[in-house]
JSON list of C-alpha atoms in Angstrom, two decimals:
[
{"chain": "A", "resi": 1, "resn": "ALA", "atom": "CA", "xyz": [20.07, -44.37, -23.83]},
{"chain": "A", "resi": 2, "resn": "GLU", "atom": "CA", "xyz": [17.02, -43.57, -25.96]},
{"chain": "A", "resi": 3, "resn": "GLU", "atom": "CA", "xyz": [15.98, -40.71, -23.68]},
{"chain": "A", "resi": 4, "resn": "CYS", "atom": "CA", "xyz": [19.08, -38.59, -24.39]},
{"chain": "A", "resi": 5, "resn": "GLU", "atom": "CA", "xyz": [21.89, -38.07, -26.88]},
{"chain": "A", "resi": 6, "resn": "ARG", "atom": "CA", "xyz": [25.67, -38.22, -26.45]},
{"chain": "A", "resi": 7, "resn": "GLY", "atom": "CA", "xyz": [26.99, -34.85, -25.32]},
{"chain": "A", "resi": 8, "resn": "GLN", "atom": "CA", "xyz": [23.57, -33.57, -24.33]},
{"chain": "A", "resi": 9, "resn": "CYS", "atom": "CA", "xyz": [23.38, -31.39, -21.22]},
{"chain": "A", "resi": 10, "resn": "LEU", "atom": "CA", "xyz": [20.82, -33.07, -19.02]},
{"chain": "A", "resi": 11, "resn": "PHE", "atom": "CA", "xyz": [20.68, -30.53, -16.20]},
{"chain": "A", "resi": 12, "resn": "SER", "atom": "CA", "xyz": [22.37, -27.19, -15.62]},
{"chain": "A", "resi": 13, "resn": "ALA", "atom": "CA", "xyz": [24.02, -26.10, -12.37]},
{"chain": "A", "resi": 14, "resn": "GLY", "atom": "CA", "xyz": [21.40, -24.91, -9.89]},
{"chain": "A", "resi": 15, "resn": "HIS", "atom": "CA", "xyz": [18.74, -27.40, -11.02]},
{"chain": "A", "resi": 16, "resn": "ARG", "atom": "CA", "xyz": [16.87, -29.01, -8.15]},
{"chain": "A", "resi": 17, "resn": "LEU", "atom": "CA", "xyz": [16.81, -32.75, -8.80]},
{"chain": "A", "resi": 18, "resn": "ARG", "atom": "CA", "xyz": [13.37, -34.35, -8.85]},
{"chain": "A", "resi": 19, "resn": "VAL", "atom": "CA", "xyz": [12.52, -38.04, -8.61]},
{"chain": "A", "resi": 20, "resn": "GLN", "atom": "CA", "xyz": [12.05, -38.39, -12.39]},
{"chain": "A", "resi": 21, "resn": "ASP", "atom": "CA", "xyz": [15.44, -36.74, -12.97]},
{"chain": "A", "resi": 22, "resn": "LEU", "atom": "CA", "xyz": [17.15, -39.56, -11.11]},
{"chain": "A", "resi": 23, "resn": "SER", "atom": "CA", "xyz": [15.74, -42.11, -13.54]},
{"chain": "A", "resi": 24, "resn": "LEU", "atom": "CA", "xyz": [16.99, -40.12, -16.54]},
{"chain": "A", "resi": 25, "resn": "LEU", "atom": "CA", "xyz": [20.47, -39.91, -15.01]},
{"chain": "A", "resi": 26, "resn": "ALA", "atom": "CA", "xyz": [20.45, -43.64, -14.42]},
{"chain": "A", "resi": 27, "resn": "GLN", "atom": "CA", "xyz": [19.42, -44.34, -18.03]},
{"chain": "A", "resi": 28, "resn": "ALA", "atom": "CA", "xyz": [22.27, -42.11, -19.21]},
{"chain": "A", "resi": 29, "resn": "GLY", "atom": "CA", "xyz": [24.72, -44.16, -17.13]},
{"chain": "A", "resi": 30, "resn": "VAL", "atom": "CA", "xyz": [25.32, -41.41, -14.59]},
{"chain": "A", "resi": 31, "resn": "ASN", "atom": "CA", "xyz": [25.70, -43.09, -11.21]},
{"chain": "A", "resi": 32, "resn": "SER", "atom": "CA", "xyz": [26.62, -40.01, -9.17]},
{"chain": "A", "resi": 33, "resn": "VAL", "atom": "CA", "xyz": [26.48, -36.23, -9.44]},
{"chain": "A", "resi": 34, "resn": "ASP", "atom": "CA", "xyz": [27.92, -33.43, -7.33]},
{"chain": "A", "resi": 35, "resn": "VAL", "atom": "CA", "xyz": [25.24, -31.65, -5.31]},
{"chain": "A", "resi": 36, "resn": "LEU", "atom": "CA", "xyz": [25.22, -28.82, -2.80]},
{"chain": "A", "resi": 37, "resn": "ALA", "atom": "CA", "xyz": [24.70, -29.84, 0.79]},
{"chain": "A", "resi": 38, "resn": "ALA", "atom": "CA", "xyz": [21.36, -28.89, 2.31]},
{"chain": "A", "resi": 39, "resn": "PRO", "atom": "CA", "xyz": [21.66, -25.66, 4.32]},
{"chain": "A", "resi": 40, "resn": "ARG", "atom": "CA", "xyz": [21.71, -26.09, 8.09]},
{"chain": "A", "resi": 41, "resn": "VAL", "atom": "CA", "xyz": [19.57, -23.71, 10.14]},
{"chain": "A", "resi": 42, "resn": "ALA", "atom": "CA", "xyz": [19.73, -23.16, 13.90]},
{"chain": "A", "resi": 43, "resn": "LEU", "atom": "CA", "xyz": [16.26, -22.09, 15.04]},
{"chain": "A", "resi": 44, "resn": "ARG", "atom": "CA", "xyz": [15.48, -20.35, 18.32]},
{"chain": "A", "resi": 45, "resn": "PHE", "atom": "CA", "xyz": [12.24, -18.97, 19.81]},
{"chain": "A", "resi": 46, "resn": "ALA", "atom": "CA", "xyz": [12.04, -15.98, 22.14]},
{"chain": "A", "resi": 47, "resn": "ASP", "atom": "CA", "xyz": [9.77, -17.73, 24.65]},
{"chain": "A", "resi": 48, "resn": "ASP", "atom": "CA", "xyz": [7.61, -20.81, 25.21]},
{"chain": "A", "resi": 49, "resn": "VAL", "atom": "CA", "xyz": [4.38, -19.15, 24.02]},
{"chain": "A", "resi": 50, "resn": "ILE", "atom": "CA", "xyz": [5.89, -18.16, 20.66]},
{"chain": "A", "resi": 51, "resn": "GLN", "atom": "CA", "xyz": [7.45, -21.60, 20.32]},
{"chain": "A", "resi": 52, "resn": "GLN", "atom": "CA", "xyz": [4.09, -23.30, 20.94]},
{"chain": "A", "resi": 53, "resn": "ARG", "atom": "CA", "xyz": [2.41, -21.13, 18.30]},
{"chain": "A", "resi": 54, "resn": "CYS", "atom": "CA", "xyz": [5.08, -21.11, 15.63]},
{"chain": "A", "resi": 55, "resn": "GLU", "atom": "CA", "xyz": [7.40, -24.13, 15.94]},
{"chain": "A", "resi": 56, "resn": "ALA", "atom": "CA", "xyz": [5.40, -26.59, 13.81]},
{"chain": "A", "resi": 57, "resn": "MET", "atom": "CA", "xyz": [4.88, -23.96, 11.09]},
{"chain": "A", "resi": 58, "resn": "MET", "atom": "CA", "xyz": [8.53, -22.91, 10.96]},
{"chain": "A", "resi": 59, "resn": "LEU", "atom": "CA", "xyz": [9.84, -26.48, 10.91]},
{"chain": "A", "resi": 60, "resn": "ALA", "atom": "CA", "xyz": [7.40, -27.34, 8.09]},
{"chain": "A", "resi": 61, "resn": "ILE", "atom": "CA", "xyz": [8.61, -24.36, 6.04]},
{"chain": "A", "resi": 62, "resn": "LEU", "atom": "CA", "xyz": [12.23, -25.39, 6.57]},
{"chain": "A", "resi": 63, "resn": "GLN", "atom": "CA", "xyz": [11.48, -29.01, 5.66]},
{"chain": "A", "resi": 64, "resn": "ARG", "atom": "CA", "xyz": [9.67, -27.86, 2.51]},
{"chain": "A", "resi": 65, "resn": "ASP", "atom": "CA", "xyz": [12.74, -25.84, 1.55]},
{"chain": "A", "resi": 66, "resn": "SER", "atom": "CA", "xyz": [15.02, -28.90, 1.99]},
{"chain": "A", "resi": 67, "resn": "VAL", "atom": "CA", "xyz": [16.77, -27.57, 5.07]},
{"chain": "A", "resi": 68, "resn": "VAL", "atom": "CA", "xyz": [18.38, -29.44, 7.96]},
{"chain": "A", "resi": 69, "resn": "ALA", "atom": "CA", "xyz": [16.92, -27.63, 10.99]},
{"chain": "A", "resi": 70, "resn": "GLU", "atom": "CA", "xyz": [17.77, -27.81, 14.67]},
{"chain": "A", "resi": 71, "resn": "VAL", "atom": "CA", "xyz": [15.87, -26.07, 17.47]},
{"chain": "A", "resi": 72, "resn": "VAL", "atom": "CA", "xyz": [18.35, -24.53, 19.93]},
{"chain": "A", "resi": 73, "resn": "ASN", "atom": "CA", "xyz": [16.87, -23.31, 23.21]},
{"chain": "A", "resi": 74, "resn": "ASP", "atom": "CA", "xyz": [19.96, -21.80, 24.82]},
{"chain": "A", "resi": 75, "resn": "ARG", "atom": "CA", "xyz": [20.82, -18.35, 23.46]},
{"chain": "A", "resi": 76, "resn": "ASP", "atom": "CA", "xyz": [24.59, -18.74, 23.85]},
{"chain": "A", "resi": 77, "resn": "ASP", "atom": "CA", "xyz": [24.51, -22.13, 22.14]},
{"chain": "A", "resi": 78, "resn": "TRP", "atom": "CA", "xyz": [22.45, -20.57, 19.34]},
{"chain": "A", "resi": 79, "resn": "PHE", "atom": "CA", "xyz": [25.00, -17.79, 18.80]},
{"chain": "A", "resi": 80, "resn": "ALA", "atom": "CA", "xyz": [27.82, -20.36, 18.89]},
{"chain": "A", "resi": 81, "resn": "SER", "atom": "CA", "xyz": [26.13, -22.76, 16.45]},
{"chain": "A", "resi": 82, "resn": "ASP", "atom": "CA", "xyz": [28.06, -23.64, 13.31]},
{"chain": "A", "resi": 83, "resn": "ALA", "atom": "CA", "xyz": [24.83, -23.71, 11.25]},
{"chain": "A", "resi": 84, "resn": "ASP", "atom": "CA", "xyz": [24.81, -21.92, 7.90]},
{"chain": "A", "resi": 85, "resn": "VAL", "atom": "CA", "xyz": [21.91, -19.67, 8.93]},
{"chain": "A", "resi": 86, "resn": "LEU", "atom": "CA", "xyz": [20.79, -18.47, 12.37]},
{"chain": "A", "resi": 87, "resn": "LEU", "atom": "CA", "xyz": [17.03, -17.99, 12.62]},
{"chain": "A", "resi": 88, "resn": "ALA", "atom": "CA", "xyz": [15.13, -16.56, 15.58]},
{"chain": "A", "resi": 89, "resn": "VAL", "atom": "CA", "xyz": [11.40, -16.03, 16.01]},
{"chain": "A", "resi": 90, "resn": "GLY", "atom": "CA", "xyz": [10.02, -13.44, 18.44]},
{"chain": "A", "resi": 91, "resn": "GLY", "atom": "CA", "xyz": [11.37, -10.46, 20.32]},
{"chain": "A", "resi": 92, "resn": "SER", "atom": "CA", "xyz": [12.11, -8.56, 17.13]},
{"chain": "A", "resi": 93, "resn": "GLY", "atom": "CA", "xyz": [10.89, -5.09, 18.14]},
{"chain": "A", "resi": 94, "resn": "TYR", "atom": "CA", "xyz": [12.99, -2.12, 19.11]},
{"chain": "A", "resi": 95, "resn": "ASP", "atom": "CA", "xyz": [12.45, -1.57, 22.83]},
{"chain": "A", "resi": 96, "resn": "GLU", "atom": "CA", "xyz": [13.77, -3.05, 26.06]},
{"chain": "A", "resi": 97, "resn": "SER", "atom": "CA", "xyz": [11.03, -5.68, 26.21]},
{"chain": "A", "resi": 98, "resn": "ASP", "atom": "CA", "xyz": [12.19, -7.31, 22.98]},
{"chain": "A", "resi": 99, "resn": "ALA", "atom": "CA", "xyz": [14.86, -9.60, 24.36]},
{"chain": "A", "resi": 100, "resn": "MET", "atom": "CA", "xyz": [16.09, -11.08, 21.09]},
{"chain": "A", "resi": 101, "resn": "TYR", "atom": "CA", "xyz": [16.68, -7.72, 19.45]},
{"chain": "A", "resi": 102, "resn": "GLN", "atom": "CA", "xyz": [18.44, -6.44, 22.56]},
{"chain": "A", "resi": 103, "resn": "ALA", "atom": "CA", "xyz": [20.60, -9.57, 22.68]},
{"chain": "A", "resi": 104, "resn": "LEU", "atom": "CA", "xyz": [21.64, -9.02, 19.06]},
{"chain": "A", "resi": 105, "resn": "THR", "atom": "CA", "xyz": [22.55, -5.38, 19.62]},
{"chain": "A", "resi": 106, "resn": "ALA", "atom": "CA", "xyz": [24.63, -6.36, 22.67]},
{"chain": "A", "resi": 107, "resn": "HIS", "atom": "CA", "xyz": [26.48, -9.14, 20.85]},
{"chain": "A", "resi": 108, "resn": "GLY", "atom": "CA", "xyz": [29.81, -7.83, 19.63]},
{"chain": "A", "resi": 109, "resn": "GLU", "atom": "CA", "xyz": [30.08, -10.14, 16.61]},
{"chain": "A", "resi": 110, "resn": "VAL", "atom": "CA", "xyz": [26.71, -9.26, 15.08]},
{"chain": "A", "resi": 111, "resn": "THR", "atom": "CA", "xyz": [26.37, -6.75, 12.25]},
{"chain": "A", "resi": 112, "resn": "LEU", "atom": "CA", "xyz": [22.78, -5.54, 12.51]},
{"chain": "A", "resi": 113, "resn": "ASP", "atom": "CA", "xyz": [20.46, -3.65, 10.19]},
{"chain": "A", "resi": 114, "resn": "ARG", "atom": "CA", "xyz": [18.82, -1.43, 12.80]},
{"chain": "A", "resi": 115, "resn": "ASP", "atom": "CA", "xyz": [16.15, -0.16, 10.40]},
{"chain": "A", "resi": 116, "resn": "GLY", "atom": "CA", "xyz": [14.60, -3.59, 10.01]},
{"chain": "A", "resi": 117, "resn": "VAL", "atom": "CA", "xyz": [12.85, -4.74, 6.85]},
{"chain": "A", "resi": 118, "resn": "ALA", "atom": "CA", "xyz": [9.85, -2.79, 5.53]},
{"chain": "A", "resi": 119, "resn": "ILE", "atom": "CA", "xyz": [7.39, -5.59, 4.80]},
{"chain": "A", "resi": 120, "resn": "ASN", "atom": "CA", "xyz": [3.78, -6.15, 5.84]},
{"chain": "A", "resi": 121, "resn": "PRO", "atom": "CA", "xyz": [2.86, -8.53, 7.38]},
{"chain": "A", "resi": 122, "resn": "GLY", "atom": "CA", "xyz": [6.28, -9.05, 8.91]},
{"chain": "A", "resi": 123, "resn": "VAL", "atom": "CA", "xyz": [7.02, -5.62, 10.39]},
{"chain": "A", "resi": 124, "resn": "GLY", "atom": "CA", "xyz": [9.92, -5.94, 12.81]},
{"chain": "A", "resi": 125, "resn": "SER", "atom": "CA", "xyz": [11.91, -8.49, 10.78]},
{"chain": "A", "resi": 126, "resn": "VAL", "atom": "CA", "xyz": [15.64, -7.91, 11.11]},
{"chain": "A", "resi": 127, "resn": "LEU", "atom": "CA", "xyz": [18.55, -9.02, 8.94]},
{"chain": "A", "resi": 128, "resn": "ALA", "atom": "CA", "xyz": [22.02, -9.38, 10.42]},
{"chain": "A", "resi": 129, "resn": "THR", "atom": "CA", "xyz": [25.28, -11.27, 10.01]},
{"chain": "A", "resi": 130, "resn": "VAL", "atom": "CA", "xyz": [27.33, -13.22, 12.53]},
{"chain": "A", "resi": 131, "resn": "LYS", "atom": "CA", "xyz": [30.92, -13.80, 11.42]},
{"chain": "A", "resi": 132, "resn": "GLY", "atom": "CA", "xyz": [29.75, -13.51, 7.84]},
{"chain": "A", "resi": 133, "resn": "ARG", "atom": "CA", "xyz": [26.80, -15.88, 8.25]},
{"chain": "A", "resi": 134, "resn": "PRO", "atom": "CA", "xyz": [23.24, -14.66, 7.71]},
{"chain": "A", "resi": 135, "resn": "LEU", "atom": "CA", "xyz": [21.04, -14.19, 10.74]},
{"chain": "A", "resi": 136, "resn": "LEU", "atom": "CA", "xyz": [17.32, -13.56, 10.40]},
{"chain": "A", "resi": 137, "resn": "LEU", "atom": "CA", "xyz": [15.08, -12.39, 13.23]},
{"chain": "A", "resi": 138, "resn": "LEU", "atom": "CA", "xyz": [11.34, -12.77, 12.59]},
{"chain": "A", "resi": 139, "resn": "PRO", "atom": "CA", "xyz": [8.36, -11.40, 14.55]},
{"chain": "A", "resi": 140, "resn": "GLY", "atom": "CA", "xyz": [6.65, -13.75, 16.99]},
{"chain": "A", "resi": 141, "resn": "GLN", "atom": "CA", "xyz": [3.09, -13.01, 15.83]},
{"chain": "A", "resi": 142, "resn": "PRO", "atom": "CA", "xyz": [2.16, -16.09, 13.70]},
{"chain": "A", "resi": 143, "resn": "LEU", "atom": "CA", "xyz": [0.94, -14.29, 10.56]},
{"chain": "A", "resi": 144, "resn": "ALA", "atom": "CA", "xyz": [3.92, -11.92, 10.61]},
{"chain": "A", "resi": 145, "resn": "ALA", "atom": "CA", "xyz": [6.33, -14.83, 11.13]},
{"chain": "A", "resi": 146, "resn": "PHE", "atom": "CA", "xyz": [4.70, -16.76, 8.27]},
{"chain": "A", "resi": 147, "resn": "ALA", "atom": "CA", "xyz": [4.84, -13.82, 5.85]},
{"chain": "A", "resi": 148, "resn": "ALA", "atom": "CA", "xyz": [8.41, -12.92, 6.75]},
{"chain": "A", "resi": 149, "resn": "ALA", "atom": "CA", "xyz": [9.47, -16.55, 6.35]},
{"chain": "A", "resi": 150, "resn": "GLU", "atom": "CA", "xyz": [7.90, -16.69, 2.88]},
{"chain": "A", "resi": 151, "resn": "LEU", "atom": "CA", "xyz": [9.21, -13.30, 1.73]},
{"chain": "A", "resi": 152, "resn": "LEU", "atom": "CA", "xyz": [12.68, -13.39, 3.32]},
{"chain": "A", "resi": 153, "resn": "LEU", "atom": "CA", "xyz": [13.69, -16.80, 4.64]},
{"chain": "A", "resi": 154, "resn": "SER", "atom": "CA", "xyz": [12.65, -18.94, 1.66]},
{"chain": "A", "resi": 155, "resn": "ARG", "atom": "CA", "xyz": [14.38, -16.59, -0.77]},
{"chain": "A", "resi": 156, "resn": "LEU", "atom": "CA", "xyz": [17.52, -16.55, 1.35]},
{"chain": "A", "resi": 157, "resn": "LEU", "atom": "CA", "xyz": [17.63, -20.35, 1.43]},
{"chain": "A", "resi": 158, "resn": "HIS", "atom": "CA", "xyz": [16.86, -20.49, -2.29]},
{"chain": "A", "resi": 159, "resn": "ARG", "atom": "CA", "xyz": [19.90, -18.36, -3.07]},
{"chain": "A", "resi": 160, "resn": "PHE", "atom": "CA", "xyz": [21.97, -20.25, -0.55]},
{"chain": "A", "resi": 161, "resn": "THR", "atom": "CA", "xyz": [21.55, -23.41, -2.61]},
{"chain": "A", "resi": 162, "resn": "ALA", "atom": "CA", "xyz": [22.05, -21.60, -5.96]},
{"chain": "A", "resi": 163, "resn": "CYS", "atom": "CA", "xyz": [18.75, -23.12, -7.12]},
{"chain": "A", "resi": 164, "resn": "ARG", "atom": "CA", "xyz": [17.50, -21.55, -10.37]},
{"chain": "A", "resi": 165, "resn": "SER", "atom": "CA", "xyz": [13.90, -22.69, -10.22]},
{"chain": "A", "resi": 166, "resn": "PRO", "atom": "CA", "xyz": [11.39, -20.07, -8.97]},
{"chain": "A", "resi": 167, "resn": "VAL", "atom": "CA", "xyz": [10.48, -20.05, -5.30]},
{"chain": "A", "resi": 168, "resn": "TYR", "atom": "CA", "xyz": [6.76, -20.04, -6.16]},
{"chain": "A", "resi": 169, "resn": "GLU", "atom": "CA", "xyz": [4.58, -20.94, -9.08]},
{"chain": "A", "resi": 170, "resn": "THR", "atom": "CA", "xyz": [3.18, -17.71, -10.52]},
{"chain": "A", "resi": 171, "resn": "LEU", "atom": "CA", "xyz": [0.21, -16.94, -12.72]},
{"chain": "A", "resi": 172, "resn": "ARG", "atom": "CA", "xyz": [-1.37, -13.80, -14.14]},
{"chain": "A", "resi": 173, "resn": "CYS", "atom": "CA", "xyz": [-4.88, -13.03, -12.94]},
{"chain": "A", "resi": 174, "resn": "ARG", "atom": "CA", "xyz": [-7.40, -10.23, -13.07]},
{"chain": "A", "resi": 175, "resn": "LEU", "atom": "CA", "xyz": [-7.90, -8.55, -9.70]},
{"chain": "A", "resi": 176, "resn": "GLY", "atom": "CA", "xyz": [-11.45, -8.92, -8.43]},
{"chain": "A", "resi": 177, "resn": "ARG", "atom": "CA", "xyz": [-11.23, -6.03, -5.99]},
{"chain": "A", "resi": 178, "resn": "LYS", "atom": "CA", "xyz": [-8.77, -3.21, -5.41]},
{"chain": "A", "resi": 179, "resn": "ILE", "atom": "CA", "xyz": [-5.76, -3.62, -3.13]},
{"chain": "A", "resi": 180, "resn": "ALA", "atom": "CA", "xyz": [-4.85, -0.58, -1.05]},
{"chain": "A", "resi": 181, "resn": "SER", "atom": "CA", "xyz": [-1.33, -0.33, 0.37]},
{"chain": "A", "resi": 182, "resn": "ARG", "atom": "CA", "xyz": [0.85, 2.13, 2.24]},
{"chain": "A", "resi": 183, "resn": "ILE", "atom": "CA", "xyz": [3.85, 3.61, 0.44]},
{"chain": "A", "resi": 184, "resn": "GLY", "atom": "CA", "xyz": [7.19, 2.71, 1.98]},
{"chain": "A", "resi": 185, "resn": "ARG", "atom": "CA", "xyz": [6.76, -1.00, 2.59]},
{"chain": "A", "resi": 186, "resn": "LEU", "atom": "CA", "xyz": [6.45, -4.19, 0.55]},
{"chain": "A", "resi": 187, "resn": "GLU", "atom": "CA", "xyz": [2.94, -5.58, 1.00]},
{"chain": "A", "resi": 188, "resn": "MET", "atom": "CA", "xyz": [2.01, -9.26, 0.86]},
{"chain": "A", "resi": 189, "resn": "ALA", "atom": "CA", "xyz": [-1.66, -9.06, -0.13]},
{"chain": "A", "resi": 190, "resn": "ARG", "atom": "CA", "xyz": [-3.28, -12.46, 0.38]},
{"chain": "A", "resi": 191, "resn": "VAL", "atom": "CA", "xyz": [-5.73, -13.50, -2.35]},
{"chain": "A", "resi": 192, "resn": "ARG", "atom": "CA", "xyz": [-8.18, -16.29, -3.08]},
{"chain": "A", "resi": 193, "resn": "LEU", "atom": "CA", "xyz": [-8.35, -17.64, -6.65]},
{"chain": "A", "resi": 194, "resn": "GLU", "atom": "CA", "xyz": [-11.73, -17.89, -8.35]},
{"chain": "A", "resi": 195, "resn": "THR", "atom": "CA", "xyz": [-11.15, -19.27, -11.88]},
{"chain": "A", "resi": 196, "resn": "ASP", "atom": "CA", "xyz": [-8.98, -16.56, -13.50]},
{"chain": "A", "resi": 197, "resn": "THR", "atom": "CA", "xyz": [-9.73, -13.91, -10.87]},
{"chain": "A", "resi": 198, "resn": "ALA", "atom": "CA", "xyz": [-7.69, -13.06, -7.75]},
{"chain": "A", "resi": 199, "resn": "VAL", "atom": "CA", "xyz": [-9.92, -11.87, -4.90]},
{"chain": "A", "resi": 200, "resn": "PRO", "atom": "CA", "xyz": [-8.07, -10.00, -2.10]},
{"chain": "A", "resi": 201, "resn": "LEU", "atom": "CA", "xyz": [-8.91, -11.08, 1.43]},
{"chain": "A", "resi": 202, "resn": "ALA", "atom": "CA", "xyz": [-9.97, -8.40, 3.90]},
{"chain": "A", "resi": 203, "resn": "VAL", "atom": "CA", "xyz": [-6.92, -6.37, 4.93]},
{"chain": "A", "resi": 204, "resn": "SER", "atom": "CA", "xyz": [-8.75, -5.22, 8.06]},
{"chain": "A", "resi": 205, "resn": "GLU", "atom": "CA", "xyz": [-7.93, -8.69, 9.38]},
{"chain": "A", "resi": 206, "resn": "GLU", "atom": "CA", "xyz": [-4.22, -8.39, 8.53]},
{"chain": "A", "resi": 207, "resn": "ARG", "atom": "CA", "xyz": [-3.07, -9.67, 11.93]},
{"chain": "A", "resi": 208, "resn": "ILE", "atom": "CA", "xyz": [-5.22, -12.80, 11.74]},
{"chain": "A", "resi": 209, "resn": "LEU", "atom": "CA", "xyz": [-3.54, -15.96, 10.48]},
{"chain": "A", "resi": 210, "resn": "SER", "atom": "CA", "xyz": [-6.78, -17.10, 8.81]},
{"chain": "A", "resi": 211, "resn": "THR", "atom": "CA", "xyz": [-6.15, -14.61, 5.98]},
{"chain": "A", "resi": 212, "resn": "ALA", "atom": "CA", "xyz": [-3.17, -16.77, 5.02]},
{"chain": "A", "resi": 213, "resn": "VAL", "atom": "CA", "xyz": [-4.93, -20.06, 5.77]},
{"chain": "A", "resi": 214, "resn": "ASN", "atom": "CA", "xyz": [-7.82, -19.12, 3.47]},
{"chain": "A", "resi": 215, "resn": "ALA", "atom": "CA", "xyz": [-5.59, -17.73, 0.72]},
{"chain": "A", "resi": 216, "resn": "ASP", "atom": "CA", "xyz": [-4.36, -19.52, -2.38]},
{"chain": "A", "resi": 217, "resn": "GLY", "atom": "CA", "xyz": [-1.44, -17.15, -2.76]},
{"chain": "A", "resi": 218, "resn": "PHE", "atom": "CA", "xyz": [-0.43, -13.53, -2.60]},
{"chain": "A", "resi": 219, "resn": "VAL", "atom": "CA", "xyz": [0.19, -10.44, -4.70]},
{"chain": "A", "resi": 220, "resn": "LEU", "atom": "CA", "xyz": [3.25, -8.32, -3.94]},
{"chain": "A", "resi": 221, "resn": "VAL", "atom": "CA", "xyz": [2.65, -4.57, -3.84]},
{"chain": "A", "resi": 222, "resn": "ALA", "atom": "CA", "xyz": [5.87, -2.60, -4.31]},
{"chain": "A", "resi": 223, "resn": "GLU", "atom": "CA", "xyz": [7.12, -0.11, -1.74]},
{"chain": "A", "resi": 224, "resn": "ASN", "atom": "CA", "xyz": [6.46, 2.85, -4.06]},
{"chain": "A", "resi": 225, "resn": "SER", "atom": "CA", "xyz": [2.89, 1.81, -4.90]},
{"chain": "A", "resi": 226, "resn": "GLU", "atom": "CA", "xyz": [-0.41, 2.61, -3.22]},
{"chain": "A", "resi": 227, "resn": "GLY", "atom": "CA", "xyz": [-1.90, -0.64, -4.49]},
{"chain": "A", "resi": 228, "resn": "HIS", "atom": "CA", "xyz": [-3.66, -2.10, -7.51]},
{"chain": "A", "resi": 229, "resn": "ALA", "atom": "CA", "xyz": [-7.03, -1.22, -9.04]},
{"chain": "A", "resi": 230, "resn": "ALA", "atom": "CA", "xyz": [-9.87, -3.68, -9.49]},
{"chain": "A", "resi": 231, "resn": "GLY", "atom": "CA", "xyz": [-9.66, -5.31, -12.92]},
{"chain": "A", "resi": 232, "resn": "GLU", "atom": "CA", "xyz": [-5.89, -4.86, -13.15]},
{"chain": "A", "resi": 233, "resn": "ILE", "atom": "CA", "xyz": [-3.83, -7.85, -14.29]},
{"chain": "A", "resi": 234, "resn": "VAL", "atom": "CA", "xyz": [-1.46, -8.87, -11.47]},
{"chain": "A", "resi": 235, "resn": "THR", "atom": "CA", "xyz": [1.02, -11.63, -10.74]},
{"chain": "A", "resi": 236, "resn": "VAL", "atom": "CA", "xyz": [-0.14, -14.11, -8.11]},
{"chain": "A", "resi": 237, "resn": "HIS", "atom": "CA", "xyz": [2.45, -16.14, -6.22]},
{"chain": "A", "resi": 238, "resn": "ARG", "atom": "CA", "xyz": [0.78, -19.44, -5.34]},
{"chain": "A", "resi": 239, "resn": "PHE", "atom": "CA", "xyz": [1.39, -20.99, -1.97]},
{"chain": "A", "resi": 240, "resn": "PRO", "atom": "CA", "xyz": [2.89, -24.49, -2.29]},
{"chain": "A", "resi": 241, "resn": "ARG", "atom": "CA", "xyz": [0.20, -27.17, -2.33]}
]
């Protein structure tokens, strides 16, 4: 084929095949390739209200990440699922009212990180394993569930498929306004892009989903940082378009 040479490596292991890649393979006479199966995720919601608010969003994220997802309403069936990843949304706090967390702590086959994951938004996210399989418990508040899915779930699924391409497109921008953060947690600071400037959205509205809806992407503030100064050059992770 004119597009490639004999002995040339067309794609390395971990490459996510795109539509144009299939044509190149065909021109090279490659009729089949070995691929990893799409991860299977069993998804459960803590209650009907959380499901109504978050189901469409979570299923869209999973579809975007090339996942085979199934919503499982019964808790015992969810625990018994043979899916590659168990995912639950809601009830992720640490008191008796948080049914999902209590169910995990009572389940004998779950290895649980009781300290949770220090991210914001997304406080209350919990990582666990069930018979060696990853289990992720996300908060039921929509913005927190969205942020935790982007920061934790997408990266977990990315590694699960051994994909080498970055999870997000990134670009370097000058910060239009300072970002203040609390030491001890990873902060997802939502920003709007204006030419080559990243403008942080008001953190006083951090529990409102519109800060993510109106954002073009986010800047990650490390756990040991109090934020970034105005004018500083930062890395922006762009939301998929």
